[in-house]
Amino acid sequence: MSLLRFKMLETALSHTAKEVAAPSSNPSDYFGELVFGRKQMRKYLNTQTYNALIDTIENNTPLTQDVADAIAAGMRQWALEHGADHYCHWFQPLTGGTAEKHDSFAEPDGYGNVIEEFSGKVLIQQEPDASSFPSGGIRNTFEARGYSAWDPTSPAFIVDTTLCIPTLFISYTGEALDYKTPLLRSISAVSKAATEICRYFDKNVEHVYTFLGWEQEYFLIDDALWAARPDLVQTGRTLMGHEAAKNQQLDDHYFGAIPSRVLAFMKDLEYECLKLGIPLKTRHNEVAPNQFELAPVYEEMNLANDHNQLIITIMHKVALRHHFRVLLHEKPFQGINGSGKHNNWSLGTNTGVNLLSPGKTAFENLQFITFLVNVIAAVHKHNGLLKASVMSATNEHRLGAGEAPPTIISTFLGSQISSVLDKIESSRSSEDIRFDAKNVFRMSGLSQIPSLLLDNTDRNRTSPFAFTGNRFEFRAVGSSDNCAEAMIVINTAVAEQLAEFKRIVDAKIERGEKKEKAIYESIRQTIKQCKAVRFDGNGYSDEWRAEAAERGLDCETSTPIVFDRYLDASTVEMFSKMGVYNKIELEARTEIKWEMYVKKVQIEARVLGDLAMNHIVPIASKYGGVLLDKAWKMKELGISSNTDIELIEMIQRRTAKIQTLVREMIDSRKRANRIEDMREKAIAYHDTVSVYLELIRDEIDHLEEVVDDQIWTLPKYREILFIK
Ligand code: ADP
Ligand code: MG
């Protein structure tokens, strides 16, 4: 074993569980204590200010300068009392992750003293000098600066000693440069459209909320071993590494006992998260060795997404205290499962009804089926776009890999719901819909749903978009994604579809049809239209691939081409009609997607080229030399050394192949770099550069099998992947 590898392994083995005790065993004692939530607002703001802020949060009422100043003063006082000395506008740029620029509360007063300055103006708006964030060309002109604007609907919080204020990040001309702005727009679009539909059923509905419950998968590895793998450090995944003899075949990791070091990390993380008001609920081992998952209780979508972004920051921080590194790459290790982020999506009313939950009466179920069918129709119409929303240079290694959702978006409903829809589709309304003596709507299939659903156990793990009893679960989202990207698409597509549905129903009512019948008929029509996207079978099978193509679903697998869906006429129309993105924003964001794709593959190609040439080839050659020396001497002594010669030839063949492939890869990269058009460049990287990563890796992994373990420098899978 090389000295470095030995030292790192020794260090890793010396790391033991580091218990961190929460100050109280009762989470309600500290839940949300670092959040400027309603309880804190009540305490630190006077009644008038508090009421004005609540009015802004709930009804979007603009704040006056005076009120903003009063809020800022209260918030500052609370923050100072809780150990903060800086504040920052916290936003979600398109690079992924979150950005923060810290400013001190203390400002020089010009007379040699400092005053604690934090006005309503700086709370509401800032102009961070953040010109390096990608804008897809939107901010190319000198006056088009980006600024951050307070999002009062997501409460401020304290991390370390900084008050973080959740903000939107927009260009001077109003275009969104982040994830939060379009997410809020899409939430408001779907809320408006859904509220209008709800009012067919219940006039008391005034608002529809959009909920998100995310489940986050991740890997943990020891930080010493991480540091000895330049590929992990630079790209977040291993670009080489022979599979360990034992990995996940025995399924002994899944839901197994959590290793004590990991449990200590999880407890520490939970404590930090609960203080920040993130309602973490579950934690468990995942399928692959060293893979874990955590999930909070679902929340209103904007807050849920902020919490997911925040937890990612906190995870990295807490991990370091336990000598771990968190890997959020979708496919950090070949041959074992990758990581995703399941997004559980649902809609609920201000009257407390989950619109994706069956009700007790036929009338309630008509509402449930209305929403269910319209969601399916939205997914059908925009299935290619939905895929584009989760595609990336990193997630492309996971999607379609036979362990994760396939690269074709379909919905799974389970046999009971499917049969209800089939029944509606084939029914003849004159026979199946009845109104009894009191004019109450009856329909046998719809009246029976609740009892049937109790047995919704046949959940299909191969489906990317599954109905799971009271919500849809989008499972194709990548572990490193910002959930918003996918949620923006689903919210907007559902908003568009609901608006269209309403138009059709209203036209029928205007022609004199009874409301229930008009809705029922429109549902029947919609079920017929979107049938192609419903698939309850095995999403991994080859037959499905062929059938999906026949059904007209999007089967494209090349990531840069999948991004084209963002610029389809139907996409542009949908986003602009729903007020979520204009054409300029869509073009800019797609440009950024291509650019990020190029950069990620470019970095991987560079790292692999370097490692191949300055780690692998020298080590393998050195071992080849040792064998050659031995064979030479044996020949002199007249002893046969055929097997050594075979090995020498194999090593020579593979090292020569690696050298050739690396040279070719560099040439391909150079050719691709000369392409101006970003889309074309991304396609070139996909088709002519990334292919080399696999070819080179294959040669290296074969060498790892035969080269003397004593001189191999990089920690191996079997060492990295099994935390004790
Ligand atoms: P599984 O792993 O079986 O999918 P989990 O219990 O790990 O289930 O996660 C389910 C997730 O779905 C949790 O985050 C939970 O809060 C969320 N969830 C439950 N009900 C809803 C709902 N109505 N809307 C959105 N999310 C929900
Ligand atoms: Mg799940």
PDB file of N, CA, C and O in Angstrom, residues 41 84 86-87 90 123 144 157 164 174 293 312 316 329 334 355 398 418 478 510 553 576 603 616 618 667 669 714:
ATOM      1  N   MET A  41     -41.651  37.100  16.102  1.00  0.00           N
ATOM      2  CA  MET A  41     -42.176  38.363  15.571  1.00  0.00           C
ATOM      3  C   MET A  41     -43.097  39.027  16.590  1.00  0.00           C
ATOM      4  O   MET A  41     -43.034  40.229  16.833  1.00  0.00           O
ATOM      5  N   ALA A  84     -25.937  36.842  16.805  1.00  0.00           N
ATOM      6  CA  ALA A  84     -25.546  37.238  15.448  1.00  0.00           C
ATOM      7  C   ALA A  84     -24.824  38.580  15.469  1.00  0.00           C
ATOM      8  O   ALA A  84     -25.158  39.450  16.270  1.00  0.00           O
ATOM      9  N   HIS A  86     -23.568  39.597  12.127  1.00  0.00           N
ATOM     10  CA  HIS A  86     -23.633  39.934  10.702  1.00  0.00           C
ATOM     11  C   HIS A  86     -25.015  39.568  10.164  1.00  0.00           C
ATOM     12  O   HIS A  86     -25.746  38.805  10.787  1.00  0.00           O
ATOM     13  N   TYR A  87     -25.331  40.110   9.007  1.00  0.00           N
ATOM     14  CA  TYR A  87     -26.553  39.688   8.334  1.00  0.00           C
ATOM     15  C   TYR A  87     -26.211  39.432   6.868  1.00  0.00           C
ATOM     16  O   TYR A  87     -25.188  39.919   6.357  1.00  0.00           O
ATOM     17  N   TRP A  90     -29.723  35.901   1.598  1.00  0.00           N
ATOM     18  CA  TRP A  90     -29.452  34.493   1.295  1.00  0.00           C
ATOM     19  C   TRP A  90     -30.251  34.142   0.053  1.00  0.00           C
ATOM     20  O   TRP A  90     -31.476  34.277   0.043  1.00  0.00           O
ATOM     21  N   LEU A 123     -32.964  45.573   4.637  1.00  0.00           N
ATOM     22  CA  LEU A 123     -33.701  44.319   4.802  1.00  0.00           C
ATOM     23  C   LEU A 123     -34.384  43.951   3.485  1.00  0.00           C
ATOM     24  O   LEU A 123     -34.332  42.808   3.029  1.00  0.00           O
ATOM     25  N   ALA A 144     -27.421  46.304 -16.341  1.00  0.00           N
ATOM     26  CA  ALA A 144     -28.275  45.212 -15.893  1.00  0.00           C
ATOM     27  C   ALA A 144     -27.672  44.513 -14.687  1.00  0.00           C
ATOM     28  O   ALA A 144     -27.206  43.395 -14.756  1.00  0.00           O
ATOM     29  N   PHE A 157     -33.351  33.415   9.501  1.00  0.00           N
ATOM     30  CA  PHE A 157     -32.812  32.449  10.475  1.00  0.00           C
ATOM     31  C   PHE A 157     -31.346  32.774  10.729  1.00  0.00           C
ATOM     32  O   PHE A 157     -30.733  33.550   9.983  1.00  0.00           O
ATOM     33  N   CYS A 164     -29.572  35.251   8.371  1.00  0.00           N
ATOM     34  CA  CYS A 164     -29.771  35.002   6.941  1.00  0.00           C
ATOM     35  C   CYS A 164     -31.193  35.384   6.553  1.00  0.00           C
ATOM     36  O   CYS A 164     -32.156  34.903   7.154  1.00  0.00           O
ATOM     37  N   GLY A 174     -35.778  42.995 -14.072  1.00  0.00           N
ATOM     38  CA  GLY A 174     -36.869  42.180 -13.544  1.00  0.00           C
ATOM     39  C   GLY A 174     -36.816  40.703 -13.873  1.00  0.00           C
ATOM     40  O   GLY A 174     -37.683  39.942 -13.459  1.00  0.00           O
ATOM     41  N   GLU A 293     -30.556   8.325   3.984  1.00  0.00           N
ATOM     42  CA  GLU A 293     -31.629   9.221   3.555  1.00  0.00           C
ATOM     43  C   GLU A 293     -32.199   9.951   4.751  1.00  0.00           C
ATOM     44  O   GLU A 293     -32.272   9.404   5.850  1.00  0.00           O
ATOM     45  N   ILE A 312     -28.674  21.315   3.106  1.00  0.00           N
ATOM     46  CA  ILE A 312     -27.483  20.905   2.366  1.00  0.00           C
ATOM     47  C   ILE A 312     -26.247  21.623   2.940  1.00  0.00           C
ATOM     48  O   ILE A 312     -25.201  21.017   3.178  1.00  0.00           O
ATOM     49  N   HIS A 316     -23.093  19.637   5.180  1.00  0.00           N
ATOM     50  CA  HIS A 316     -21.652  19.717   4.908  1.00  0.00           C
ATOM     51  C   HIS A 316     -20.906  20.194   6.155  1.00  0.00           C
ATOM     52  O   HIS A 316     -19.843  19.684   6.491  1.00  0.00           O
ATOM     53  N   HIS A 329     -23.526  13.985  -5.133  1.00  0.00           N
ATOM     54  CA  HIS A 329     -23.524  13.623  -6.547  1.00  0.00           C
ATOM     55  C   HIS A 329     -24.512  12.472  -6.766  1.00  0.00           C
ATOM     56  O   HIS A 329     -24.666  11.612  -5.902  1.00  0.00           O
ATOM     57  N   GLN A 334     -19.601   3.746  -9.234  1.00  0.00           N
ATOM     58  CA  GLN A 334     -20.164   2.861 -10.252  1.00  0.00           C
ATOM     59  C   GLN A 334     -20.527   1.516  -9.617  1.00  0.00           C
ATOM     60  O   GLN A 334     -19.873   1.077  -8.672  1.00  0.00           O
ATOM     61  N   LEU A 355     -56.271  17.985  -1.838  1.00  0.00           N
ATOM     62  CA  LEU A 355     -56.989  17.801  -3.107  1.00  0.00           C
ATOM     63  C   LEU A 355     -56.594  16.509  -3.822  1.00  0.00           C
ATOM     64  O   LEU A 355     -57.210  16.134  -4.811  1.00  0.00           O
ATOM     65  N   ARG A 398     -27.445   8.572 -13.414  1.00  0.00           N
ATOM     66  CA  ARG A 398     -28.355   7.821 -12.558  1.00  0.00           C
ATOM     67  C   ARG A 398     -29.638   7.451 -13.285  1.00  0.00           C
ATOM     68  O   ARG A 398     -30.063   6.296 -13.245  1.00  0.00           O
ATOM     69  N   SER A 418     -56.464   3.205 -11.306  1.00  0.00           N
ATOM     70  CA  SER A 418     -56.543   2.957 -12.754  1.00  0.00           C
ATOM     71  C   SER A 418     -57.912   2.434 -13.127  1.00  0.00           C
ATOM     72  O   SER A 418     -58.487   2.851 -14.136  1.00  0.00           O
ATOM     73  N   GLY A 478     -32.658  14.831  -9.011  1.00  0.00           N
ATOM     74  CA  GLY A 478     -31.314  14.433  -8.596  1.00  0.00           C
ATOM     75  C   GLY A 478     -31.022  14.882  -7.176  1.00  0.00           C
ATOM     76  O   GLY A 478     -31.572  15.875  -6.695  1.00  0.00           O
ATOM     77  N   GLU A 510     -72.244  26.865 -19.632  1.00  0.00           N
ATOM     78  CA  GLU A 510     -72.904  27.950 -20.356  1.00  0.00           C
ATOM     79  C   GLU A 510     -73.921  27.414 -21.368  1.00  0.00           C
ATOM     80  O   GLU A 510     -74.938  28.034 -21.635  1.00  0.00           O
ATOM     81  N   LEU A 553     -44.313   9.266 -26.180  1.00  0.00           N
ATOM     82  CA  LEU A 553     -43.647   9.906 -25.038  1.00  0.00           C
ATOM     83  C   LEU A 553     -42.207  10.245 -25.417  1.00  0.00           C
ATOM     84  O   LEU A 553     -41.619   9.626 -26.304  1.00  0.00           O
ATOM     85  N   SER A 576     -45.218  31.612 -20.370  1.00  0.00           N
ATOM     86  CA  SER A 576     -45.547  33.036 -20.453  1.00  0.00           C
ATOM     87  C   SER A 576     -47.015  33.252 -20.107  1.00  0.00           C
ATOM     88  O   SER A 576     -47.355  34.205 -19.415  1.00  0.00           O
ATOM     89  N   ILE A 603     -14.413  19.445 -16.669  1.00  0.00           N
ATOM     90  CA  ILE A 603     -13.638  19.235 -15.438  1.00  0.00           C
ATOM     91  C   ILE A 603     -13.353  17.743 -15.248  1.00  0.00           C
ATOM     92  O   ILE A 603     -12.224  17.338 -14.947  1.00  0.00           O
ATOM     93  N   ILE A 616      -2.002   6.537 -12.594  1.00  0.00           N
ATOM     94  CA  ILE A 616      -2.238   5.163 -13.035  1.00  0.00           C
ATOM     95  C   ILE A 616      -1.128   4.638 -13.952  1.00  0.00           C
ATOM     96  O   ILE A 616      -0.542   3.581 -13.683  1.00  0.00           O
ATOM     97  N   PRO A 618       2.012   5.673 -14.460  1.00  0.00           N
ATOM     98  CA  PRO A 618       3.314   5.457 -13.794  1.00  0.00           C
ATOM     99  C   PRO A 618       3.326   4.244 -12.861  1.00  0.00           C
ATOM    100  O   PRO A 618       4.287   3.475 -12.855  1.00  0.00           O
ATOM    101  N   ASP A 667      -7.837  15.928 -27.635  1.00  0.00           N
ATOM    102  CA  ASP A 667      -8.114  16.473 -28.973  1.00  0.00           C
ATOM    103  C   ASP A 667      -9.601  16.773 -29.150  1.00  0.00           C
ATOM    104  O   ASP A 667      -9.979  17.819 -29.693  1.00  0.00           O
ATOM    105  N   ARG A 669     -11.697  17.437 -26.872  1.00  0.00           N
ATOM    106  CA  ARG A 669     -12.039  18.589 -26.045  1.00  0.00           C
ATOM    107  C   ARG A 669     -11.657  19.882 -26.763  1.00  0.00           C
ATOM    108  O   ARG A 669     -12.417  20.844 -26.771  1.00  0.00           O
ATOM    109  N   LEU A 714      -4.439   5.317  -4.919  1.00  0.00           N
ATOM    110  CA  LEU A 714      -5.779   5.834  -4.620  1.00  0.00           C
ATOM    111  C   LEU A 714      -6.579   4.858  -3.759  1.00  0.00           C
ATOM    112  O   LEU A 714      -6.635   3.668  -4.066  1.00  0.00           O
TER     113      LEU A 714
END
